[in-house]
Coordinates of N, CA and C in Angstrom, one line a residue:
G1 N 4.6 -7.7 10.5 CA 3.7 -7.1 10.0 C 3.8 -6.8 8.4
T2 N 2.6 -6.9 7.7 CA 2.1 -6.9 6.2 C 1.4 -5.6 6.5
K3 N 2.0 -4.8 5.3 CA 1.5 -3.5 5.3 C 0.0 -3.7 4.6
A4 N -0.8 -2.6 4.6 CA -2.6 -2.7 4.5 C -2.7 -3.0 3.1
P5 N -2.0 -2.4 2.1 CA -2.2 -3.0 0.5 C -2.0 -4.1 0.7
Q6 N -0.9 -4.7 0.9 CA -0.5 -6.4 0.9 C -1.3 -7.1 1.4
A7 N -1.9 -7.0 2.6 CA -2.8 -7.7 3.1 C -4.6 -7.5 2.7
A8 N -4.8 -6.7 1.9 CA -6.0 -6.3 1.2 C -5.7 -7.3 -0.1
G9 N -4.4 -7.6 -0.9 CA -4.3 -8.0 -1.5 C -4.5 -9.9 -1.7
K10 N -4.3 -10.0 -0.1 CA -4.3 -11.7 -0.1 C -5.9 -11.9 0.2
I11 N -6.6 -11.1 0.1 CA -8.3 -11.4 0.1 C -8.7 -11.0 -1.8
H12 N -8.1 -10.2 -2.0 CA -8.2 -9.9 -4.0 C -7.4 -9.3 -4.0
S13 N -6.4 -9.7 -5.5 CA -5.7 -8.5 -6.2 C -6.1 -7.4 -6.5
D14 N -7.7 -7.2 -7.0 CA -8.4 -6.0 -7.3 C -8.0 -4.6 -5.9
F15 N -8.4 -5.5 -4.7 CA -8.3 -4.7 -3.5 C -6.9 -4.1 -3.7
E16 N -6.1 -4.9 -3.8 CA -4.5 -4.6 -3.4 C -4.3 -3.1 -4.2
R17 N -4.7 -3.5 -6.1 CA -4.3 -2.3 -6.7 C -5.5 -1.3 -6.6
G18 N -6.3 -1.4 -5.5 CA -7.1 0.0 -5.9 C -7.4 0.5 -4.4
F19 N -6.1 0.0 -3.5 CA -6.1 0.2 -2.5 C -5.4 1.8 -2.1
I20 N -6.4 2.6 -0.8 CA -6.0 4.0 -1.1 C -5.8 4.1 0.4
R21 N -6.6 3.8 1.5 CA -6.2 3.8 2.7 C -6.9 3.2 3.9
A22 N -6.1 2.9 4.8 CA -6.5 2.3 5.9 C -6.9 3.2 7.2
E23 N -7.8 2.8 8.0 CA -8.0 3.4 9.2 C -7.9 2.4 10.4
V24 N -7.2 2.5 11.0 CA -7.0 1.9 12.1 C -6.9 2.3 13.6
V25 N -7.2 1.1 14.4 CA -7.5 1.8 15.7 C -7.0 0.6 16.6
A26 N -6.4 0.5 17.6 CA -5.6 -0.3 18.6 C -7.0 -1.1 19.0
F27 N -6.6 -2.5 18.9 CA -8.1 -3.2 19.5 C -8.5 -2.9 20.9
D28 N -7.7 -2.7 21.6 CA -7.9 -2.3 23.4 C -9.1 -1.2 23.3
D29 N -8.8 0.1 22.4 CA -9.0 1.2 22.3 C -10.6 1.1 21.6
L30 N -10.3 0.2 20.7 CA -11.9 -0.3 19.9 C -12.9 -1.0 21.1
M31 N -12.3 -1.8 21.5 CA -13.3 -2.7 22.9 C -13.8 -1.6 23.9
A32 N -12.6 -0.7 24.3 CA -13.0 0.0 25.4 C -14.4 1.0 24.8
C33 N -14.3 1.5 23.6 CA -15.1 2.3 23.0 C -16.1 1.8 22.7
G34 N -16.7 0.8 22.3 CA -17.7 -0.3 21.7 C -17.9 -0.4 20.3
N35 N -17.2 0.7 19.4 CA -17.5 0.2 17.9 C -16.8 2.2 17.3
M36 N -16.7 1.8 15.9 CA -15.6 2.4 15.0 C -15.8 3.9 15.3
N37 N -17.0 4.1 15.3 CA -17.5 5.7 15.2 C -17.2 6.3 16.5
A38 N -17.4 5.2 17.6 CA -16.9 6.2 18.9 C -15.7 6.4 19.1
A39 N -14.8 5.7 18.3 CA -13.4 5.3 18.5 C -12.8 6.9 17.5
K40 N -13.8 7.0 16.6 CA -13.3 7.8 15.6 C -13.2 9.6 16.4
E41 N -14.5 9.3 17.2 CA -15.1 10.6 17.9 C -14.2 11.0 19.0
K42 N -13.6 9.9 19.7 CA -12.4 10.2 20.6 C -11.1 10.4 19.8
G43 N -11.1 10.6 18.4 CA -9.9 10.6 17.9 C -8.6 9.8 18.0
L44 N -9.4 8.1 18.1 CA -8.2 7.3 18.3 C -8.2 6.5 17.0
V45 N -8.7 6.9 16.3 CA -8.8 6.3 14.8 C -7.4 6.8 13.8
R46 N -6.3 6.1 13.3 CA -5.5 6.7 12.7 C -5.5 6.2 11.0

């Protein structure tokens, strides 16, 4: 696993330099909730 800032840098170097944080949720949890907002409301986002 690549760390989030380095993954962002693969898209564009400015993303890696300006990276602050990532919000992540398990894929299965996201699919069960239906969208990111619902996952946030359930406290599943880290």
